[in-house]
Amino acid sequence: MDQKIRWGIIGLGNIAHHFAKDLGLVKDGELVAVASRNKDKASEFAKAYQVGSAYGSYAELMEDKEVDVIYIATPHTSHAELSILCMEHGKHVLCEKPMGVNRKEVEQMIAVAQKQEVFLMEALWSRFNPTIYKVKELVDQGIIGDIAYLHANFAFYALDRDEKSRLLNPDLAGGSLLDIGIYPIFLAYLILGKPDRVLSAANFHTTGIEAQTSMIFSYKNAQAVLYSGLKSKSEMRAELSGSQGSIFIEPRWHEASAYSIEKEGSEERFELPPTGKGYFHEILEVQACLRANKTQSMLWSHQNSLDLIELMDLVRAQNNITFPFES
């Protein structure tokens, strides 16, 4: 694959705009096709980013022989179905997080990827953020000793939004957990692995969606205190503390551009800004995997996605968080 890697995007909301802008910064990748259920929306998007093909149906993009890999940027509830259809058309897939609404969906997606021998990755962009990548490296090197405490949250006020909108609508798998709670859970998993025990509590909104969730992940020698919510904002400064010091990831930590290390009473700050919005880095990972003929990334593997959804399923089960389409 010596030529540019040719991308398509399905679902043209806000995140697709950020992705398209970052893809424009990637030298050996190009956006060649976009699709929306609204043809006018697709045409406007294509015009804004100088895209050659704009489709008014997802199926048309899947059938486009000029597309190598498709980025799925639709609401959670269609991730599995659309990813599977794309892969059955022989396309590689980068699927926005969460990869599926539950473990069953993720398992189905991975099974199809393996059968079709195509690349599949969950678009957990924070894994490829330069600051988070570096912090993970420093922790593994033992720079702050043995980790005993991790704190991460993600919250903003959203209860004034349209009740039919993605975040507040149970029919669209709304709520804080799958949309933003995935980030604190991801960080705890990345740094500490799968916990031995999970404690959690959730409060609900009038539409039936879970509006805030607190979690404690308990490990043999550490604890992670995590939170997500739509009822208020939070500072979003992550803390990792060990036996020899602490690392702080600056707000908003999931898209951080700097971190600091505190040891022996002194603190030193380091800047590692992402390129573009930050989607640039996951795009590079996908393209590196495609050029190496890999069907998954070793930085965020199929097993990582399975582990992550398993943790979210557990928190959901503890708090009876269900969606109408699952019953």
Tab-separated table of C-alpha atoms in Angstrom:
chain	number	residue	atom	x	y	z
A	1	MET	CA	0.000	0.000	0.000
A	2	ASP	CA	2.419	2.647	-1.302
A	3	GLN	CA	-0.240	5.162	-2.318
A	4	LYS	CA	-2.179	7.316	0.118
A	5	ILE	CA	-4.580	5.452	2.365
A	6	ARG	CA	-8.095	6.402	1.332
A	7	TRP	CA	-10.636	7.105	4.063
A	8	GLY	CA	-14.401	7.289	4.185
A	9	ILE	CA	-16.518	8.663	7.029
A	10	ILE	CA	-19.985	7.423	7.976
A	11	GLY	CA	-21.907	9.810	10.234
A	12	LEU	CA	-21.181	13.504	9.852
A	13	GLY	CA	-21.713	15.087	13.274
A	14	ASN	CA	-19.291	17.271	15.232
A	15	ILE	CA	-16.717	14.563	15.848
A	16	ALA	CA	-16.528	13.824	12.115
A	17	HIS	CA	-15.560	17.449	11.481
A	18	HIS	CA	-12.706	17.212	14.007
A	19	PHE	CA	-11.580	13.942	12.460
A	20	ALA	CA	-11.658	15.308	8.912
A	21	LYS	CA	-9.574	18.320	9.915
A	22	ASP	CA	-6.956	16.104	11.568
A	23	LEU	CA	-6.929	13.701	8.622
A	24	GLY	CA	-6.024	16.700	6.489
A	25	LEU	CA	-2.785	16.946	8.493
A	26	VAL	CA	-1.779	13.348	7.665
A	27	LYS	CA	0.533	13.325	4.648
A	28	ASP	CA	-0.152	9.797	3.422
A	29	GLY	CA	-3.889	9.695	4.063
A	30	GLU	CA	-6.814	11.347	2.345
A	31	LEU	CA	-10.561	11.619	2.799
A	32	VAL	CA	-12.198	10.447	-0.429
A	33	ALA	CA	-15.826	9.787	0.542
A	34	VAL	CA	-18.406	10.732	3.184
A	35	ALA	CA	-21.911	9.472	3.872
A	36	SER	CA	-24.970	10.706	5.731
A	37	ARG	CA	-28.606	9.688	5.592
A	38	ASN	CA	-29.126	13.291	4.484
A	39	LYS	CA	-27.585	13.798	1.031
A	40	ASP	CA	-27.502	17.594	1.412
A	41	LYS	CA	-25.565	17.243	4.668
A	42	ALA	CA	-23.099	14.906	2.983
A	43	SER	CA	-22.664	17.315	0.073
A	44	GLU	CA	-22.032	20.262	2.402
A	45	PHE	CA	-19.491	18.242	4.381
A	46	ALA	CA	-17.747	17.101	1.203
A	47	LYS	CA	-17.556	20.664	-0.085
A	48	ALA	CA	-16.066	21.914	3.201
A	49	TYR	CA	-13.234	19.350	3.099
A	50	GLN	CA	-12.760	18.988	-0.675
A	51	VAL	CA	-14.021	15.394	-0.682
A	52	GLY	CA	-14.703	13.794	-4.049
A	53	SER	CA	-17.690	11.587	-3.167
A	54	ALA	CA	-20.727	12.421	-1.034
A	55	TYR	CA	-23.388	9.780	-0.471
A	56	GLY	CA	-26.934	9.962	0.856
A	57	SER	CA	-26.780	6.386	2.146
A	58	TYR	CA	-24.207	4.417	4.112
A	59	ALA	CA	-24.447	1.449	1.766
A	60	GLU	CA	-23.183	3.508	-1.177
A	61	LEU	CA	-19.995	4.393	0.676
A	62	MET	CA	-19.428	0.785	1.699
A	63	GLU	CA	-19.589	-0.199	-1.968
A	64	ASP	CA	-17.134	2.489	-3.079
A	65	LYS	CA	-14.046	0.666	-4.367
A	66	GLU	CA	-11.923	3.797	-3.860
A	67	VAL	CA	-12.280	3.558	-0.046
A	68	ASP	CA	-9.757	1.519	1.968
A	69	VAL	CA	-10.847	2.254	5.553
A	70	ILE	CA	-14.015	3.666	7.070
A	71	TYR	CA	-14.359	5.760	10.213
A	72	ILE	CA	-17.703	5.129	11.928
A	73	ALA	CA	-18.846	8.328	13.694
A	74	THR	CA	-22.526	7.573	14.284
A	75	PRO	CA	-24.320	7.256	17.672
A	76	HIS	CA	-23.427	4.253	19.864
A	77	THR	CA	-26.433	2.161	18.875
A	78	SER	CA	-25.348	1.732	15.254
A	79	HIS	CA	-21.628	1.105	15.805
A	80	ALA	CA	-21.821	-2.672	15.708
A	81	GLU	CA	-24.258	-2.963	12.800
A	82	LEU	CA	-22.443	-0.478	10.567
A	83	SER	CA	-18.969	-1.768	11.411
A	84	ILE	CA	-20.022	-5.314	10.570
A	85	LEU	CA	-21.564	-4.228	7.266
A	86	CYS	CA	-18.413	-2.287	6.352
A	87	MET	CA	-16.183	-5.253	7.155
A	88	GLU	CA	-18.420	-7.599	5.176
A	89	HIS	CA	-17.776	-5.264	2.237
A	90	GLY	CA	-14.052	-5.819	2.770
A	91	LYS	CA	-13.393	-2.445	4.383
A	92	HIS	CA	-11.068	-1.793	7.299
A	93	VAL	CA	-12.832	-0.045	10.195
A	94	LEU	CA	-12.009	2.531	12.838
A	95	CYS	CA	-15.128	2.634	15.028
A	96	GLU	CA	-15.815	5.476	17.423
A	97	LYS	CA	-15.916	4.516	21.086
A	98	PRO	CA	-17.570	2.632	22.634
A	99	MET	CA	-16.995	0.022	19.960
A	100	GLY	CA	-20.249	-1.651	20.936
A	101	VAL	CA	-22.980	-0.980	23.461
A	102	ASN	CA	-22.213	-4.254	25.271
A	103	ARG	CA	-19.754	-7.139	25.181
A	104	LYS	CA	-21.960	-9.251	22.910
A	105	GLU	CA	-21.771	-6.579	20.204
A	106	VAL	CA	-17.998	-6.197	20.545
A	107	GLU	CA	-17.527	-9.967	20.317
A	108	GLN	CA	-19.616	-10.049	17.138
A	109	MET	CA	-17.570	-7.230	15.602
A	110	ILE	CA	-14.262	-8.911	16.364
A	111	ALA	CA	-15.496	-12.241	14.995
A	112	VAL	CA	-16.405	-10.594	11.677
A	113	ALA	CA	-13.053	-8.771	11.539
A	114	GLN	CA	-11.240	-12.061	12.003
A	115	LYS	CA	-13.395	-13.857	9.419
A	116	GLN	CA	-12.955	-11.101	6.835
A	117	GLU	CA	-9.277	-10.610	7.734
A	118	VAL	CA	-9.694	-6.837	7.935
A	119	PHE	CA	-8.432	-4.266	10.410
A	120	LEU	CA	-10.732	-3.198	13.256
A	121	MET	CA	-9.961	-0.759	16.060
A	122	GLU	CA	-11.965	1.154	18.633
A	123	ALA	CA	-11.318	4.874	18.197
A	124	LEU	CA	-10.184	5.483	21.751
A	125	TRP	CA	-8.141	8.509	20.748
A	126	SER	CA	-6.835	9.199	24.284
A	127	ARG	CA	-4.681	6.055	24.073
A	128	PHE	CA	-2.631	7.782	21.367
A	129	ASN	CA	-2.499	11.228	22.960
A	130	PRO	CA	1.229	12.097	23.313
A	131	THR	CA	0.882	13.099	26.978
A	132	ILE	CA	-1.024	9.968	27.980
A	133	TYR	CA	1.335	7.809	25.942
A	134	LYS	CA	4.307	9.354	27.777
A	135	VAL	CA	2.688	9.081	31.212
A	136	LYS	CA	2.021	5.376	30.622
A	137	GLU	CA	5.680	4.953	29.637
A	138	LEU	CA	6.905	6.773	32.770
A	139	VAL	CA	4.665	4.713	35.056
A	140	ASP	CA	5.916	1.494	33.473
A	141	GLN	CA	9.481	2.685	34.056
A	142	GLY	CA	8.677	3.110	37.754
A	143	ILE	CA	9.414	6.834	37.918
A	144	ILE	CA	6.893	7.327	40.749
A	145	GLY	CA	7.285	3.874	42.259
A	146	ASP	CA	4.405	1.481	42.798
A	147	ILE	CA	1.050	3.064	41.931
A	148	ALA	CA	-1.331	3.072	44.889
A	149	TYR	CA	-3.943	5.665	43.862
A	150	LEU	CA	-5.475	6.921	40.623
A	151	HIS	CA	-8.155	9.548	40.259
A	152	ALA	CA	-9.881	10.535	37.019
A	153	ASN	CA	-13.196	12.123	36.160
A	154	PHE	CA	-15.097	13.466	33.174
A	155	ALA	CA	-18.193	15.608	33.566
A	156	PHE	CA	-20.097	18.505	32.043
A	157	TYR	CA	-23.632	19.862	32.354
A	158	ALA	CA	-25.977	18.432	29.729
A	159	LEU	CA	-29.405	18.115	31.347
A	160	ASP	CA	-30.672	21.205	29.531
A	161	ARG	CA	-30.331	19.502	26.139
A	162	ASP	CA	-33.131	18.140	23.964
A	163	GLU	CA	-34.421	14.963	25.621
A	164	LYS	CA	-34.376	13.233	22.233
A	165	SER	CA	-30.705	14.053	21.755
A	166	ARG	CA	-27.990	11.419	21.915
A	167	LEU	CA	-26.930	12.004	25.528
A	168	LEU	CA	-30.364	12.031	27.158
A	169	ASN	CA	-32.186	9.462	25.033
A	170	PRO	CA	-32.163	5.856	26.311
A	171	ASP	CA	-33.101	4.647	22.808
A	172	LEU	CA	-29.702	5.975	21.664
A	173	ALA	CA	-27.817	4.403	24.614
A	174	GLY	CA	-27.623	7.804	26.312
A	175	GLY	CA	-26.131	8.614	29.694
A	176	SER	CA	-22.712	9.525	31.000
A	177	LEU	CA	-21.154	6.067	31.330
A	178	LEU	CA	-20.783	4.950	27.714
A	179	ASP	CA	-20.132	8.428	26.388
A	180	ILE	CA	-17.655	9.895	28.884
A	181	GLY	CA	-17.352	7.407	31.751
A	182	ILE	CA	-15.420	5.257	29.308
A	183	TYR	CA	-12.482	7.673	29.625
A	184	PRO	CA	-11.802	7.359	33.400
A	185	ILE	CA	-12.374	3.614	33.153
A	186	PHE	CA	-9.906	3.485	30.267
A	187	LEU	CA	-7.225	5.342	32.235
A	188	ALA	CA	-7.530	3.048	35.256
A	189	TYR	CA	-7.371	0.018	32.970
A	190	LEU	CA	-4.415	1.397	31.007
A	191	ILE	CA	-2.367	2.112	34.124
A	192	LEU	CA	-3.493	-0.592	36.553
A	193	GLY	CA	-5.123	-3.274	34.412
A	194	LYS	CA	-8.370	-5.077	35.223
A	195	PRO	CA	-9.469	-4.578	38.840
A	196	ASP	CA	-10.105	-7.354	41.315
A	197	ARG	CA	-13.341	-5.706	42.465
A	198	VAL	CA	-15.600	-2.884	41.272
A	199	LEU	CA	-17.880	-0.789	43.468
A	200	SER	CA	-20.207	1.717	41.840
A	201	ALA	CA	-23.286	3.892	42.305
A	202	ALA	CA	-25.397	5.774	39.769
A	203	ASN	CA	-28.114	8.429	39.734
A	204	PHE	CA	-30.668	8.727	36.939
A	205	HIS	CA	-32.357	11.483	34.917
A	206	THR	CA	-36.085	11.789	34.239
A	207	THR	CA	-35.651	10.301	30.754
A	208	GLY	CA	-34.329	7.109	32.340
A	209	ILE	CA	-30.695	7.541	31.381
A	210	GLU	CA	-27.935	7.297	33.983
A	211	ALA	CA	-26.829	10.880	34.685
A	212	GLN	CA	-23.860	10.355	36.996
A	213	THR	CA	-21.812	7.386	38.136
A	214	SER	CA	-19.089	7.007	40.748
A	215	MET	CA	-16.776	4.018	40.698
A	216	ILE	CA	-14.016	2.512	42.814
A	217	PHE	CA	-11.754	-0.017	41.133
A	218	SER	CA	-9.995	-2.085	43.781
A	219	TYR	CA	-6.671	-3.840	43.109
A	220	LYS	CA	-4.396	-5.843	45.367
A	221	ASN	CA	-2.200	-2.836	46.169
A	222	ALA	CA	-4.072	0.106	44.641
A	223	GLN	CA	-7.405	1.843	44.208
A	224	ALA	CA	-8.807	3.979	41.394
A	225	VAL	CA	-11.539	6.532	42.125
A	226	LEU	CA	-13.484	7.377	38.971
A	227	TYR	CA	-16.492	9.525	38.050
A	228	SER	CA	-18.591	10.571	35.078
A	229	GLY	CA	-21.582	12.874	35.022
A	230	LEU	CA	-23.931	15.087	33.049
A	231	LYS	CA	-25.241	17.051	36.072
A	232	SER	CA	-22.268	19.415	36.523
A	233	LYS	CA	-18.786	20.031	35.249
A	234	SER	CA	-15.624	18.670	36.883
A	235	GLU	CA	-12.010	19.835	36.904
A	236	MET	CA	-10.832	16.898	34.779
A	237	ARG	CA	-7.300	16.828	36.176
A	238	ALA	CA	-6.111	13.246	36.515
A	239	GLU	CA	-3.812	12.122	39.328
A	240	LEU	CA	-1.582	9.054	39.527
A	241	SER	CA	0.179	8.605	42.859
A	242	GLY	CA	2.833	6.083	43.771
A	243	SER	CA	5.276	5.249	46.519
A	244	GLN	CA	7.860	7.726	45.206
A	245	GLY	CA	5.783	10.594	43.815
A	246	SER	CA	2.820	11.656	41.691
A	247	ILE	CA	2.011	12.462	38.088
A	248	PHE	CA	-0.744	14.930	37.231
A	249	ILE	CA	-2.307	15.069	33.767
A	250	GLU	CA	-3.598	18.573	33.147
A	251	PRO	CA	-7.230	19.375	32.273
A	252	ARG	CA	-8.883	18.221	30.168
A	253	TRP	CA	-6.829	15.146	30.814
A	254	HIS	CA	-8.346	12.935	28.074
A	255	GLU	CA	-7.011	15.380	25.446
A	256	ALA	CA	-4.094	16.692	27.503
A	257	SER	CA	-1.192	18.742	26.221
A	258	ALA	CA	0.888	18.709	29.423
A	259	TYR	CA	1.657	16.765	32.593
A	260	SER	CA	3.672	17.342	35.747
A	261	ILE	CA	5.742	15.126	38.019
A	262	GLU	CA	5.874	15.801	41.744
A	263	LYS	CA	8.712	14.170	43.701
A	264	GLU	CA	10.404	15.044	46.965
A	265	GLY	CA	8.505	18.285	47.401
A	266	SER	CA	9.192	19.734	43.949
A	267	GLU	CA	7.079	19.696	40.803
A	268	GLU	CA	8.231	19.832	37.173
A	269	ARG	CA	5.894	20.483	34.245
A	270	PHE	CA	6.275	19.026	30.740
A	271	GLU	CA	4.393	20.058	27.606
A	272	LEU	CA	3.487	17.490	24.941
A	273	PRO	CA	0.758	19.067	22.811
A	274	PRO	CA	-1.144	16.860	20.382
A	275	THR	CA	-1.122	17.549	16.668
A	276	GLY	CA	-4.416	19.077	15.564
A	277	LYS	CA	-7.314	18.194	17.828
A	278	GLY	CA	-5.649	14.879	18.663
A	279	TYR	CA	-7.353	12.457	16.276
A	280	PHE	CA	-4.206	12.791	14.159
A	281	HIS	CA	-2.389	10.314	16.389
A	282	GLU	CA	-4.953	7.508	16.179
A	283	ILE	CA	-5.100	8.017	12.412
A	284	LEU	CA	-1.331	7.490	12.255
A	285	GLU	CA	-1.689	4.282	14.272
A	286	VAL	CA	-4.401	2.925	11.983
A	287	GLN	CA	-2.365	3.715	8.881
A	288	ALA	CA	0.804	2.183	10.328
A	289	CYS	CA	-1.150	-1.009	11.063
A	290	LEU	CA	-2.657	-1.098	7.575
A	291	ARG	CA	0.742	-0.655	5.924
A	292	ALA	CA	2.077	-3.513	8.079
A	293	ASN	CA	-0.919	-5.708	7.123
A	294	LYS	CA	-2.069	-5.943	10.741
A	295	THR	CA	-5.677	-6.649	11.626
A	296	GLN	CA	-5.467	-4.982	15.036
A	297	SER	CA	-3.343	-2.493	16.943
A	298	MET	CA	-1.105	-3.668	19.742
A	299	LEU	CA	-1.526	-0.292	21.450
A	300	TRP	CA	-5.311	-0.747	21.590
A	301	SER	CA	-6.091	-4.342	20.712
A	302	HIS	CA	-9.303	-6.311	20.329
A	303	GLN	CA	-8.703	-7.734	23.808
A	304	ASN	CA	-8.354	-4.234	25.223
A	305	SER	CA	-11.754	-3.318	23.784
A	306	LEU	CA	-13.266	-6.516	25.202
A	307	ASP	CA	-11.826	-5.778	28.650
A	308	LEU	CA	-13.105	-2.197	28.550
A	309	ILE	CA	-16.668	-3.101	27.569
A	310	GLU	CA	-16.657	-5.879	30.188
A	311	LEU	CA	-15.912	-3.286	32.877
A	312	MET	CA	-18.668	-1.004	31.619
A	313	ASP	CA	-21.090	-3.934	31.480
A	314	LEU	CA	-20.236	-4.718	35.099
A	315	VAL	CA	-20.930	-1.143	36.236
A	316	ARG	CA	-24.176	-1.189	34.271
A	317	ALA	CA	-25.230	-4.467	35.863
A	318	GLN	CA	-24.493	-3.172	39.363
A	319	ASN	CA	-26.779	-0.181	38.755
A	320	ASN	CA	-29.426	-1.745	36.508
A	321	ILE	CA	-28.475	0.513	33.599
A	322	THR	CA	-30.313	-0.941	30.617
A	323	PHE	CA	-31.523	0.355	27.265
A	324	PRO	CA	-34.933	-0.397	25.680
A	325	PHE	CA	-33.448	-2.147	22.655
A	326	GLU	CA	-31.593	-4.664	24.860
A	327	SER	CA	-34.712	-6.131	26.505
